Short mmCIF file of C-alpha atoms and ligand atoms in Angstrom, two decimals:
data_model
loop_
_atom_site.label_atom_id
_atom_site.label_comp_id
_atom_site.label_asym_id
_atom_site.label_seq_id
_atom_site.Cartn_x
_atom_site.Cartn_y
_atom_site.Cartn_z
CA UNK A 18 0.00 0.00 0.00
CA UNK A 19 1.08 3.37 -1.01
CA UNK A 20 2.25 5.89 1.79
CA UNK A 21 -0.57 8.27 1.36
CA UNK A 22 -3.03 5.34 0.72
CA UNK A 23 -1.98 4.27 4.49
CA UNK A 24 -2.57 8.07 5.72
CA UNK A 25 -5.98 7.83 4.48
CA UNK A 26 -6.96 4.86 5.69
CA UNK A 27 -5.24 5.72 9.25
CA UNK A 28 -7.63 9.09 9.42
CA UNK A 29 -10.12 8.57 12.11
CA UNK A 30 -13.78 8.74 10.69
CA UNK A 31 -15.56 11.55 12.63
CA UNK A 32 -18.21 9.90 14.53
CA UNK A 33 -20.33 13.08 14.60
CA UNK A 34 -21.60 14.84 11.31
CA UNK A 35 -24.69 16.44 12.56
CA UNK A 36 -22.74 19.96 13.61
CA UNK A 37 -20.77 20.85 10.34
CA UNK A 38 -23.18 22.68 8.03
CA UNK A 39 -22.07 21.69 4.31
CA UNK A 40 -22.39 24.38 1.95
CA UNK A 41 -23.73 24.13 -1.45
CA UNK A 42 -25.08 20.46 -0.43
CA UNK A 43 -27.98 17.97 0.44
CA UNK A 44 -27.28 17.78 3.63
CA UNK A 45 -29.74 15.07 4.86
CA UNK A 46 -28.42 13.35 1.27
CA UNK A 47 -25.07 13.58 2.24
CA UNK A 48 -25.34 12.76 6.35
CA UNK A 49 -27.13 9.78 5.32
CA UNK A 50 -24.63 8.41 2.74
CA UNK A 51 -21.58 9.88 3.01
CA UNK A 52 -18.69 10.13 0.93
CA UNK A 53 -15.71 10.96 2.23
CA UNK A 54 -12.50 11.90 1.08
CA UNK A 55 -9.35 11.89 2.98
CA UNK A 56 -5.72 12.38 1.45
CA UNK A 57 -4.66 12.77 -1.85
CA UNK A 58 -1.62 13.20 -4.16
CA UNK A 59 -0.93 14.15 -7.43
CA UNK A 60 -4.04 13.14 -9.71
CA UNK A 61 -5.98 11.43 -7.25
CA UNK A 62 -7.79 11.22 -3.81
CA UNK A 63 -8.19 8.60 -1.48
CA UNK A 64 -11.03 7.56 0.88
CA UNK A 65 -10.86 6.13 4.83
CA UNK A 66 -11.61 2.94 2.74
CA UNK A 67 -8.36 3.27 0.86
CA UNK A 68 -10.21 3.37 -2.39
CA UNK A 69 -8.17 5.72 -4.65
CA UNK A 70 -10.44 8.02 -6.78
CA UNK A 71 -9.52 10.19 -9.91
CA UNK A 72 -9.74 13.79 -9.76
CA UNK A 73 -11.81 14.82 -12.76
CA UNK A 74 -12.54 18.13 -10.85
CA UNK A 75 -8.84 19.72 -9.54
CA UNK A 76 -11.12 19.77 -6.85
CA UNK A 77 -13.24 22.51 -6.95
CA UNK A 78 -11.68 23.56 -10.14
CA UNK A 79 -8.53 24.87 -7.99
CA UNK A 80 -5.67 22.36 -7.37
CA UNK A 81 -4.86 23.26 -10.91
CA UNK A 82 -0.97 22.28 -10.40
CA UNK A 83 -2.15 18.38 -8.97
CA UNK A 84 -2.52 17.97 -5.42
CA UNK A 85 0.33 17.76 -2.39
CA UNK A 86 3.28 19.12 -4.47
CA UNK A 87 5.83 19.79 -2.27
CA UNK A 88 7.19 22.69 -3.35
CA UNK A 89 3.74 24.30 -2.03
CA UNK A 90 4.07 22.72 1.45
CA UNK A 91 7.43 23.57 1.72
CA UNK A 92 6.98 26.93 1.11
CA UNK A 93 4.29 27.17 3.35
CA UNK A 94 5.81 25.68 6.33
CA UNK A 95 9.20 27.62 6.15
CA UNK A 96 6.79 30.53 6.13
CA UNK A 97 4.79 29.38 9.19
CA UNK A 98 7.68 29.15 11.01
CA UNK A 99 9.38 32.22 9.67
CA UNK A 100 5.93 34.50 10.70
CA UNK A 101 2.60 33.14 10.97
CA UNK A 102 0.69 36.36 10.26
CA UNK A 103 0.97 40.21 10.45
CA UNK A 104 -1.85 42.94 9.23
CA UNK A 105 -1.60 44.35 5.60
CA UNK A 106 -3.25 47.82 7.32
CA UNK A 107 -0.98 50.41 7.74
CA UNK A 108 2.13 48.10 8.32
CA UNK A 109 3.08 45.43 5.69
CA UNK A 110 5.30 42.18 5.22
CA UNK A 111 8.03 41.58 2.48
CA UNK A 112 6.28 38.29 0.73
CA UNK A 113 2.87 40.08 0.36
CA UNK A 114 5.10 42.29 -1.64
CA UNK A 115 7.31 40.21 -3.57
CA UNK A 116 3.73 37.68 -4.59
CA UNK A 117 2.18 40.87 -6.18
CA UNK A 118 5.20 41.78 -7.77
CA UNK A 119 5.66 38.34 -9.17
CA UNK A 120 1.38 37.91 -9.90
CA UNK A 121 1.93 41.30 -11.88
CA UNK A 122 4.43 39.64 -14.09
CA UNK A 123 1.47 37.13 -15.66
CA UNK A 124 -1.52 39.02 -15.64
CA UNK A 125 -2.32 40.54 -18.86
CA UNK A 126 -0.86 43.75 -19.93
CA UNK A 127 -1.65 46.54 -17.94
CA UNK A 128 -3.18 44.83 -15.10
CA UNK A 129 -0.18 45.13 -12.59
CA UNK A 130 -1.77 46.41 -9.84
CA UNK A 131 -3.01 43.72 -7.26
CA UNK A 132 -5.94 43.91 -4.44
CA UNK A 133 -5.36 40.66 -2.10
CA UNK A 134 -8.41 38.51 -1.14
CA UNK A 135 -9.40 35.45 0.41
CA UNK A 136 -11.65 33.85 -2.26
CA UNK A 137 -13.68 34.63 -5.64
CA UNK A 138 -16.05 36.01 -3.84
CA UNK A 139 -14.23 38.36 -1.91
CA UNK A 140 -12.53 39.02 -5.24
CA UNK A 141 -15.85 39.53 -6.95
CA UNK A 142 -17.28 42.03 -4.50
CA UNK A 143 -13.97 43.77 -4.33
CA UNK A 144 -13.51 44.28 -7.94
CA UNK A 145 -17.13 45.49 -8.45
CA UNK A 146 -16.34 47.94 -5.53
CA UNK A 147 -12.98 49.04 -6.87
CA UNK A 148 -15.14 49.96 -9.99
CA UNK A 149 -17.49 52.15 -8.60
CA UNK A 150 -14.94 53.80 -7.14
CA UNK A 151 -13.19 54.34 -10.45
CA UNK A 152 -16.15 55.68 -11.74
CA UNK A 153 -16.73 58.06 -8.65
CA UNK A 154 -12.78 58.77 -8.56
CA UNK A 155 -13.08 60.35 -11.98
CA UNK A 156 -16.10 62.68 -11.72
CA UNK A 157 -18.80 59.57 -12.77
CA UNK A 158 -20.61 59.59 -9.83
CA UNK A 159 -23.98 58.84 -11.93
CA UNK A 160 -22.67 55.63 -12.63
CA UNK A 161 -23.73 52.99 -10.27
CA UNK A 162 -25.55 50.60 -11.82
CA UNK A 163 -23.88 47.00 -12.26
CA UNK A 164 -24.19 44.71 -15.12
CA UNK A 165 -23.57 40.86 -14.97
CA UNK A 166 -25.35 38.13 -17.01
CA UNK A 167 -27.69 34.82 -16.85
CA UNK A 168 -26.44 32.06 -15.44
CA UNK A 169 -23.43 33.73 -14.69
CA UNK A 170 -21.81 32.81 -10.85
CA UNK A 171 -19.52 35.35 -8.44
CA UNK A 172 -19.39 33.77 -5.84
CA UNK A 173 -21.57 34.34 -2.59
CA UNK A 174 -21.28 38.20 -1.12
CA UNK A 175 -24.14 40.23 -1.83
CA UNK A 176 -22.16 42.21 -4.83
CA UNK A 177 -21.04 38.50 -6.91
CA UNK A 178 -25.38 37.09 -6.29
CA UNK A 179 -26.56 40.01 -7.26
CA UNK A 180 -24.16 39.77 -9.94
CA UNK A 181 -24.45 36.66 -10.87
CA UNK A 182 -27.24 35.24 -12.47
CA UNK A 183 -28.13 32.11 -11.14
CA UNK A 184 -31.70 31.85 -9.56
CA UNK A 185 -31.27 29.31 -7.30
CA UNK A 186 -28.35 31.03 -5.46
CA UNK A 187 -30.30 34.33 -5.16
CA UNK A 188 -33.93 33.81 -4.49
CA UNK A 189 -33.67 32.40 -0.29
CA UNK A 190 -31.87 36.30 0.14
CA UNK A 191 -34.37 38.90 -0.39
CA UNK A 192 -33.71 41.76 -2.65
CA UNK A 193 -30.53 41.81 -4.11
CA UNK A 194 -28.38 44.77 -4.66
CA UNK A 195 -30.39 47.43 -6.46
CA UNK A 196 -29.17 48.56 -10.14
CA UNK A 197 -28.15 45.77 -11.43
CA UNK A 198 -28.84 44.18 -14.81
CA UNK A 199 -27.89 41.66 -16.75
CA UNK A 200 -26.98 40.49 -20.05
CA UNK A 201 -28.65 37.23 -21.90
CA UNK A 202 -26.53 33.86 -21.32
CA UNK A 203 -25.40 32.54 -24.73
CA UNK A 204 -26.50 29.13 -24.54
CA UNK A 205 -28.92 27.98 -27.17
CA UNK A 206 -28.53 24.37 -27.98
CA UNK A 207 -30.35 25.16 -30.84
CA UNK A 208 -27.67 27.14 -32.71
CA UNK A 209 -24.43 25.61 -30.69
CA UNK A 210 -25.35 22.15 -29.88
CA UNK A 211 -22.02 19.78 -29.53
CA UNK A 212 -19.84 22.75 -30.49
CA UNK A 213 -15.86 22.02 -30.14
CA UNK A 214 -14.49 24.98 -28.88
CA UNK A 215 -16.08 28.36 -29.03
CA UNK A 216 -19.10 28.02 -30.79
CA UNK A 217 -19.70 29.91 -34.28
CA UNK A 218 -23.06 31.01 -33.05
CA UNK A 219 -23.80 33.67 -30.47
CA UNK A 220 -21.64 36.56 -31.09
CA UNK A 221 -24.41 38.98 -31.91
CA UNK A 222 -25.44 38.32 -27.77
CA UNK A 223 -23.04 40.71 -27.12
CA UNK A 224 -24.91 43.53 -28.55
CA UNK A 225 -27.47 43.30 -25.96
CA UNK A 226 -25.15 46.06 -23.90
CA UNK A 227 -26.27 48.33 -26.54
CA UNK A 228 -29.57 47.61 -25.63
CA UNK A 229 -28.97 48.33 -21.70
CA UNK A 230 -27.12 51.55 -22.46
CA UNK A 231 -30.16 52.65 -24.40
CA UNK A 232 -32.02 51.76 -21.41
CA UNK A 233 -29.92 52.96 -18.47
CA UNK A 234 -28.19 55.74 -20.52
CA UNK A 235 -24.81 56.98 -18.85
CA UNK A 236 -25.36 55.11 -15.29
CA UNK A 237 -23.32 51.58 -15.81
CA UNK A 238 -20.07 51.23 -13.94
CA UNK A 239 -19.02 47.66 -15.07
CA UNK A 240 -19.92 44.98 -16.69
CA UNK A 241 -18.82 41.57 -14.90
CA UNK A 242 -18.85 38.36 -16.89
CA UNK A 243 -16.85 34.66 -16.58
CA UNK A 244 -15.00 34.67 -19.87
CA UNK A 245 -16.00 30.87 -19.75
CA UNK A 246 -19.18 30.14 -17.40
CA UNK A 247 -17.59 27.35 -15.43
CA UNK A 248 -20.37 26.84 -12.45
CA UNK A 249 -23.38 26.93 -14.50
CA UNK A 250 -22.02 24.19 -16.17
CA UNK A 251 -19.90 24.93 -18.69
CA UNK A 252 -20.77 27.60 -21.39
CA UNK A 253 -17.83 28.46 -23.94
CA UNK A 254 -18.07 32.24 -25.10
CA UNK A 255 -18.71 32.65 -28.93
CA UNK A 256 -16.51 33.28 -31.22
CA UNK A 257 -15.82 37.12 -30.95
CA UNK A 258 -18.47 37.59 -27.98
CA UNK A 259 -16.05 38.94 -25.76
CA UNK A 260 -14.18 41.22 -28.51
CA UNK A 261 -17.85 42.87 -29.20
CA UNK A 262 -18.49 42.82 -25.44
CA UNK A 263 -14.94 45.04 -24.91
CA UNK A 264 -16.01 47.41 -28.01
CA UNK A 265 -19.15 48.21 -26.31
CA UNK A 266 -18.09 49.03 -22.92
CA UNK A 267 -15.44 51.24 -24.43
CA UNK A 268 -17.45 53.00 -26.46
CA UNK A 269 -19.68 53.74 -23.62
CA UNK A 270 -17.29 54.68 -21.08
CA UNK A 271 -18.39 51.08 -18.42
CA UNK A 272 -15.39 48.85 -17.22
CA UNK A 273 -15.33 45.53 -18.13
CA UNK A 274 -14.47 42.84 -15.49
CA UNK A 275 -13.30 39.27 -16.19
CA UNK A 276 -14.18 36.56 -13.20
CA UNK A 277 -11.43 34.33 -14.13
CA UNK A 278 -11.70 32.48 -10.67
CA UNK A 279 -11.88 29.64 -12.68
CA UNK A 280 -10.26 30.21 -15.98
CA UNK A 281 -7.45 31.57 -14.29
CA UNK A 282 -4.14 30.01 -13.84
CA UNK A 283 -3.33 28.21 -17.00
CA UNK A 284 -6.78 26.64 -17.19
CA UNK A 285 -7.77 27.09 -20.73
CA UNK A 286 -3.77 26.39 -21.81
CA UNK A 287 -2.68 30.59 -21.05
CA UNK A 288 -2.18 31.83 -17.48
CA UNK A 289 -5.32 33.63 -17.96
CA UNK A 290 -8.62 33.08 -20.51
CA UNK A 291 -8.01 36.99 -21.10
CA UNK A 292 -4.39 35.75 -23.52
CA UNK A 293 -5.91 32.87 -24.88
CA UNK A 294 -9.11 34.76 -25.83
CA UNK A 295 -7.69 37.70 -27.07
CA UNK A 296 -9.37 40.62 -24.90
CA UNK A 297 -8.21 42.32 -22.00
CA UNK A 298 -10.15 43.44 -19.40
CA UNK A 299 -9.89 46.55 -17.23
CA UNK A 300 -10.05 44.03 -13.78
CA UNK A 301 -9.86 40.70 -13.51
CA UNK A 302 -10.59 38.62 -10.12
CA UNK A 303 -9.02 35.42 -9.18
CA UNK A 304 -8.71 33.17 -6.52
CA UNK A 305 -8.50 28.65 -6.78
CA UNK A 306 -5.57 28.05 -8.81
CA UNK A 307 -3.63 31.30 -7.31
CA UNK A 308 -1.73 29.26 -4.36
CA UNK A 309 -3.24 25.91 -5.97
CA UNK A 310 -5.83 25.87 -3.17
CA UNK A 311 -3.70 24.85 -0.51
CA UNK A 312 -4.30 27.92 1.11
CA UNK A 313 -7.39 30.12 0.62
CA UNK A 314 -6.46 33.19 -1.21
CA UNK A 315 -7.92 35.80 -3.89
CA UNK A 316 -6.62 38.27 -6.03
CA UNK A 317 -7.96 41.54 -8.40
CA UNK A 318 -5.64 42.82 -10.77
CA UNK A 319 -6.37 46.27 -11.89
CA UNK A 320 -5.05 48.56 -14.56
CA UNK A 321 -2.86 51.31 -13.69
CA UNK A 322 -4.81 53.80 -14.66
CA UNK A 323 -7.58 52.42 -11.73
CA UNK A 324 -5.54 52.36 -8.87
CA UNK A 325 -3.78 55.95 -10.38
CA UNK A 326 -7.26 57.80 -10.63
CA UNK A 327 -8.48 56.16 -7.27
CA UNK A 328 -5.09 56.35 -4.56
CA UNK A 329 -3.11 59.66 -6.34
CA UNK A 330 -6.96 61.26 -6.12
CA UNK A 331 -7.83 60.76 -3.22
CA UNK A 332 -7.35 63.30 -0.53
CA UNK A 333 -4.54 62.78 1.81
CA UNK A 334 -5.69 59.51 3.86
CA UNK A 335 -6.86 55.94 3.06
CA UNK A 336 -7.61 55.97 -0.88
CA UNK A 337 -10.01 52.57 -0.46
CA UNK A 338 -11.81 51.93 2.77
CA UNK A 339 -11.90 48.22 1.88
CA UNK A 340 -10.19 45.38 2.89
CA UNK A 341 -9.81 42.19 4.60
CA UNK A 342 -7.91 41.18 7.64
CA UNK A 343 -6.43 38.09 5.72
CA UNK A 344 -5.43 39.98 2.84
CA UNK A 345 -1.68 39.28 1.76
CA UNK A 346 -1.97 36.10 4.58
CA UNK A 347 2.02 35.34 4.75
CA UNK A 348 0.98 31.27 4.34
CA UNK A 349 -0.87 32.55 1.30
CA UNK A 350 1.66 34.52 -0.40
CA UNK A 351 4.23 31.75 0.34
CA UNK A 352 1.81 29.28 -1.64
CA UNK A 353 1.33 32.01 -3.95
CA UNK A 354 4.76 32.26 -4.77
CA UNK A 355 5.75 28.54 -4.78
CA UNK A 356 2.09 27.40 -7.04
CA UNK A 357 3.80 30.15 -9.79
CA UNK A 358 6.47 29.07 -10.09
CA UNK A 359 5.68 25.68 -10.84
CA UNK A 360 3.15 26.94 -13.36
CA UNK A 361 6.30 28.09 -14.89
CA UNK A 362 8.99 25.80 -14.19
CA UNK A 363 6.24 23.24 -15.30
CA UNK A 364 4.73 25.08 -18.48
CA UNK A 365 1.68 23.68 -17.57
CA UNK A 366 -0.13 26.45 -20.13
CA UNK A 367 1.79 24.73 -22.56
CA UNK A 368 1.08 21.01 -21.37
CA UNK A 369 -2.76 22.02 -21.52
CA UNK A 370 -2.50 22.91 -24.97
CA UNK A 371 -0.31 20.14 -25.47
CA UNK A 372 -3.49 17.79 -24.03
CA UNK A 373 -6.43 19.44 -24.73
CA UNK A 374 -7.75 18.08 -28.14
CA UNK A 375 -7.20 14.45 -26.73
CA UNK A 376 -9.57 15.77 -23.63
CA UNK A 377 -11.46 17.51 -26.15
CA UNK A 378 -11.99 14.26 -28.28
CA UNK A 379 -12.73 12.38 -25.28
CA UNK A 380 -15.33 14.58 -24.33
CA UNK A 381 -17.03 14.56 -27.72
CA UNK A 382 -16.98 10.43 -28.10
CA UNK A 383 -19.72 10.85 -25.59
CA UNK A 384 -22.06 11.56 -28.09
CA UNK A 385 -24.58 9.58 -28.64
CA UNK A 386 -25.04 7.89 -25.27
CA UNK A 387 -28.21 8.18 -23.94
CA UNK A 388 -29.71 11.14 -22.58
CA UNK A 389 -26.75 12.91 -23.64
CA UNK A 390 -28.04 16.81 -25.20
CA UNK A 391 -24.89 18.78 -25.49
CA UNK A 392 -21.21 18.59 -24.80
CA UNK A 393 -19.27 21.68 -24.35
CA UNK A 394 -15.57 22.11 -23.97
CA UNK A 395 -12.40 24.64 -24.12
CA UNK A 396 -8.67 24.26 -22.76
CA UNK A 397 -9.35 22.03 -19.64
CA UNK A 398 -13.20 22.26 -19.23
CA UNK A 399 -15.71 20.26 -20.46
CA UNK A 400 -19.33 20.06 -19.69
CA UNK A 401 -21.85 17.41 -20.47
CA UNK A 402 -25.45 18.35 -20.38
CA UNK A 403 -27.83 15.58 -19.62
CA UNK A 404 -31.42 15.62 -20.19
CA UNK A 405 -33.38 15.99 -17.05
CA UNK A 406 -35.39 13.24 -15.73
CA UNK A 407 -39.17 13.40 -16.26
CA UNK A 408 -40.47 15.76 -13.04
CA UNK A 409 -36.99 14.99 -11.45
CA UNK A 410 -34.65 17.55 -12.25
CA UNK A 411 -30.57 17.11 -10.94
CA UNK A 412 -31.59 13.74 -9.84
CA UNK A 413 -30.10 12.26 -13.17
CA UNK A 414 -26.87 14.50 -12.97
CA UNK A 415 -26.26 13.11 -9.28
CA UNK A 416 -26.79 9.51 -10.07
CA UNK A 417 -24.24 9.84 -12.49
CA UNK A 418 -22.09 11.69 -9.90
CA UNK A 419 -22.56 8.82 -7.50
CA UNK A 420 -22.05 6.46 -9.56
CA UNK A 421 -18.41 7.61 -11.28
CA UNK A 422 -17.80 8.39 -7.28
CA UNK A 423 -18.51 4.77 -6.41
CA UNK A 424 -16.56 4.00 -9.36
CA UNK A 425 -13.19 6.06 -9.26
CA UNK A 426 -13.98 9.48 -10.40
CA UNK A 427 -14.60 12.80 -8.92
CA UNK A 428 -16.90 14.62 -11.21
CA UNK A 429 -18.54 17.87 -10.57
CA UNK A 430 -22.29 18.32 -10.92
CA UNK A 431 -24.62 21.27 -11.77
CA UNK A 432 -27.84 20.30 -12.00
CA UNK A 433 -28.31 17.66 -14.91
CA UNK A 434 -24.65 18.87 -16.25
CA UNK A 435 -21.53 17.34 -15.46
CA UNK A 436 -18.52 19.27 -15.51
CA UNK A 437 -14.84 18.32 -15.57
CA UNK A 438 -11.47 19.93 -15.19
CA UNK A 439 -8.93 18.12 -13.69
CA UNK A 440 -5.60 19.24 -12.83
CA UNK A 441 -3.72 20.16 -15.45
CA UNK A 442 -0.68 17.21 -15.43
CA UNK A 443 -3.57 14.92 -16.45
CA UNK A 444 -2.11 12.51 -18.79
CA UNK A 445 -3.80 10.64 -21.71
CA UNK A 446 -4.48 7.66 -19.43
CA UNK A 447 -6.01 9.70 -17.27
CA UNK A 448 -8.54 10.97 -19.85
CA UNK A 449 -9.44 7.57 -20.98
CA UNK A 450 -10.65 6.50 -17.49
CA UNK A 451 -12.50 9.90 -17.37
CA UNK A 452 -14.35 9.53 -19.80
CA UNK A 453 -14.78 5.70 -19.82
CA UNK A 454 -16.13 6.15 -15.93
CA UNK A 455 -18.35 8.96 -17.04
CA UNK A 456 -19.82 6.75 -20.26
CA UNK A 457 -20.71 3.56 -18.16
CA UNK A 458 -22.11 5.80 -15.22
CA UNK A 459 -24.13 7.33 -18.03
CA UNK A 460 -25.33 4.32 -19.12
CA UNK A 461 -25.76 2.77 -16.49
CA UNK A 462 -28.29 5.93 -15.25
CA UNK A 463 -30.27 5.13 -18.24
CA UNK A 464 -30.65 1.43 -18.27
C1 PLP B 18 -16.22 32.39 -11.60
C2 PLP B 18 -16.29 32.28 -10.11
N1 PLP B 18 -16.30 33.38 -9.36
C3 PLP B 18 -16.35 33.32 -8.02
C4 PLP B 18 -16.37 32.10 -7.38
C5 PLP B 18 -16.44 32.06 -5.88
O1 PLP B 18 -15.25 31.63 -5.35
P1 PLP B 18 -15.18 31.20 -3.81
O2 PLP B 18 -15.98 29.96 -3.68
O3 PLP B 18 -13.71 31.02 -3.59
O4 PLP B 18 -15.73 32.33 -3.03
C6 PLP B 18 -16.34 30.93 -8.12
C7 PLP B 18 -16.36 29.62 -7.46
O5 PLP B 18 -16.47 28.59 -8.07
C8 PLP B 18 -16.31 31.02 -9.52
O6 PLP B 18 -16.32 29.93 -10.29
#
């Protein structure tokens, strides 16, 4: 038995689940089967049983780099012992320093100017705040009014829900933020159906700004979009969607923000979806992939000219009054620093593009099986859209999660969609059983 086999089948089963609240689950589900997951290395997890199961998920889309690489924990516990923690208010610390510096060096051009958070959602809510600041900084003050899109997902602060457009997540929490709108999603399985890559279809979706400045007139801040819709379950921007999207805020004078919590980190085969799709935003928030999720951490990156109209136009005093305790968290930036560099030392932008029309082609042989309505897929990401069972929505998409679970593979499901993006030193074997675990469980769901 493997070493980290034997550490997961040595962890102690906690005899109590009643008092941790899971997030984002069926709790009663879950309490009364669980599944539990308890070391892992590399490409895989293991459970208390030993049973070794392939992560087709990085997690939660995070441990993009592959899990317990130990240049992360190394850097992490030289920096525990070095300083656990000091306050980025008023006083700083050198790493908190040198990780900007170093994040600054891959985001795209322009972007070198770096907000630390603890999560996307902290980095959604910041970098909607930092933008009506902008706005206000530089005599806007009219424009308040946020713009984010169907199905889209921020996270969970008020700012990313309100946001975001995904009705399940907002309607238990009252009213929302006020002026905010949103843009159409562009999935219409009509017109982009089994699409490889960024559909041909959809472009035109775009426009629909046009239609909310015509609307709103001279009051949007931002507009805040995923450049790929990860949570909703996978929807690929059109081809030029996002260039017509950037033409229309800057005609109108309304930053655009990229949520590349997801995309970011070498995810779609660039370090962010902003190279590899061609547009540059004027913020873009990150979190997951930034320190490879072994600690929590979150990031904005702003343009120059943001953080010049905001701090050197401000009165004398605190430019922002936002922040969070944990921002610049020393064990962060040390995981930071470390998860970087291996994206570097490792090119693993280069090994996704080196692997991605072998995932891509192993996505698309599940055509045909039953049930299955669409298939999506870019870099690292695919997403497989079942049909729904008759008056039993989701409860197809987590059979089929149970049953690649049972079987060996971590999947991630929204709904009737199943969504994978493992980390990104998946190797061609590793694809096969993906996809070969996902086609039985499929069929076995429909038999
Ligand atoms: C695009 C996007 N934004 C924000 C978030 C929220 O991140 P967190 O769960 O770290 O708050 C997520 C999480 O999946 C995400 O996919």
């Amino acid at each position: 038995m493997n070493e980290i086999r034997r550490l997961a089948t040595e962890t102690p089963r906690p005899n109590n689940l009643d008092a941790f609240w899971m997030g984002f689950t069926n709790n009663r589900a879950y309490k009364s089967t669980p599944r539990l997951i308890a070391a892992a290395e590399g490409m895989h997890y293991y459970t208390p049983e030993g049973r070794e199961v392939l992560d087709g998920t990085a997690g939660l889309w995070c441990v993009n780099a592959g899990h317990g690489r130990p240049e992360v924990t190394e850097a992490i516990k030289r920096q525990a012992e070095k300083m656990d923690f000091a306050p980025t208010f008023v006083v700083g610390h050198p790493i908190a320093f040198e990780a900007a510096a170093r994040l600054a060096e891959i985001t795209p051009p322009g972007l070198d100017r770096i907000f630390w958070t603890n999560s996307g959602s902290e980095s959604a809510d910041t970098a909607l705040k930092i933008a009506l600041a902008y706005q206000k900084a530089i005599g806007q003050s009219q424009r308040v009014r946020l713009v984010g899109r169907e199905r889209g997902y921020h996270g969970v602060g008020f700012g990313g829900m309100s946001v975001g457009g995904i009705g399940p997540n907002r309607k238990q929490f009252g009213a929302m933020l006020p002026y905010v709108d949103h843009l159409p999603h562009t999935h219409a399985p009509e017109h982009n159906a089994f699409s490889r890559g960024q559909p041909a279809w959809g472009a035109h979706l775009a426009d629909q700004l046009e239609s909310l400045v015509a609307l709103h007139g001279d009051t949007i801040a931002a507009v805040m979009v995923e450049p790929l819709a990860g949570s909703t379950g996978v929807l690929v921007p059109p081809k030029d969607y996002l260039q017509r999207l950037r033409a229309s805020c800057d005609k109108h004078g309304i930053l655009l923000i990229f949520d590349e919590v997801i995309t970011g980190f070498s995810r779609l085969g660039a370090p962010f979806a902003s190279e590899r799709l061609g547009v540059t935003p004027d913020l873009l928030t990150m979190a997951k992939g930034l320190t490879n999720a072994a600690v929590p951490m979150g990031a904005v990156a702003c343009k120059d000219t943001i953080y010049r109209a905001i701090v050197e136009g401000a009165p004398a005093g605190i430019e922002l009054f936002h922040g969070y305790t944990y921002s610049g968290h020393p064990l962060a930036c040390a995981a930071a620093l470390a998860s970087m560099e291996i994206h570097r030392a490792d090119d693993l932008p280069g090994r996704v593009r080196a692997i991605e029309d072998y995932f891509a082609d192993g996505a698309h042989s599940l055509k045909g099986l039953p049930n299955v309505v669409d298939i999506r897929n870019l870099g690292l990401v695919a997403g497989i859209e079942l049909a729904p069972r008759p008056g039993k929505p989701t409860d197809r998409g987590m059979r089929v999660f149970n049953h690649c679970f049972d079987n060996g593979l971590l999947t991630r499901v929204t709904g009737d969609i199943v969504a994978l993006s493992p980390p990104l030193i998946v190797e061609k074997a590793h694809v096969d059983r993906i996809f070969g675990t996902l086609a039985d469980a499929i069929r076995a769901e429909a038999a």
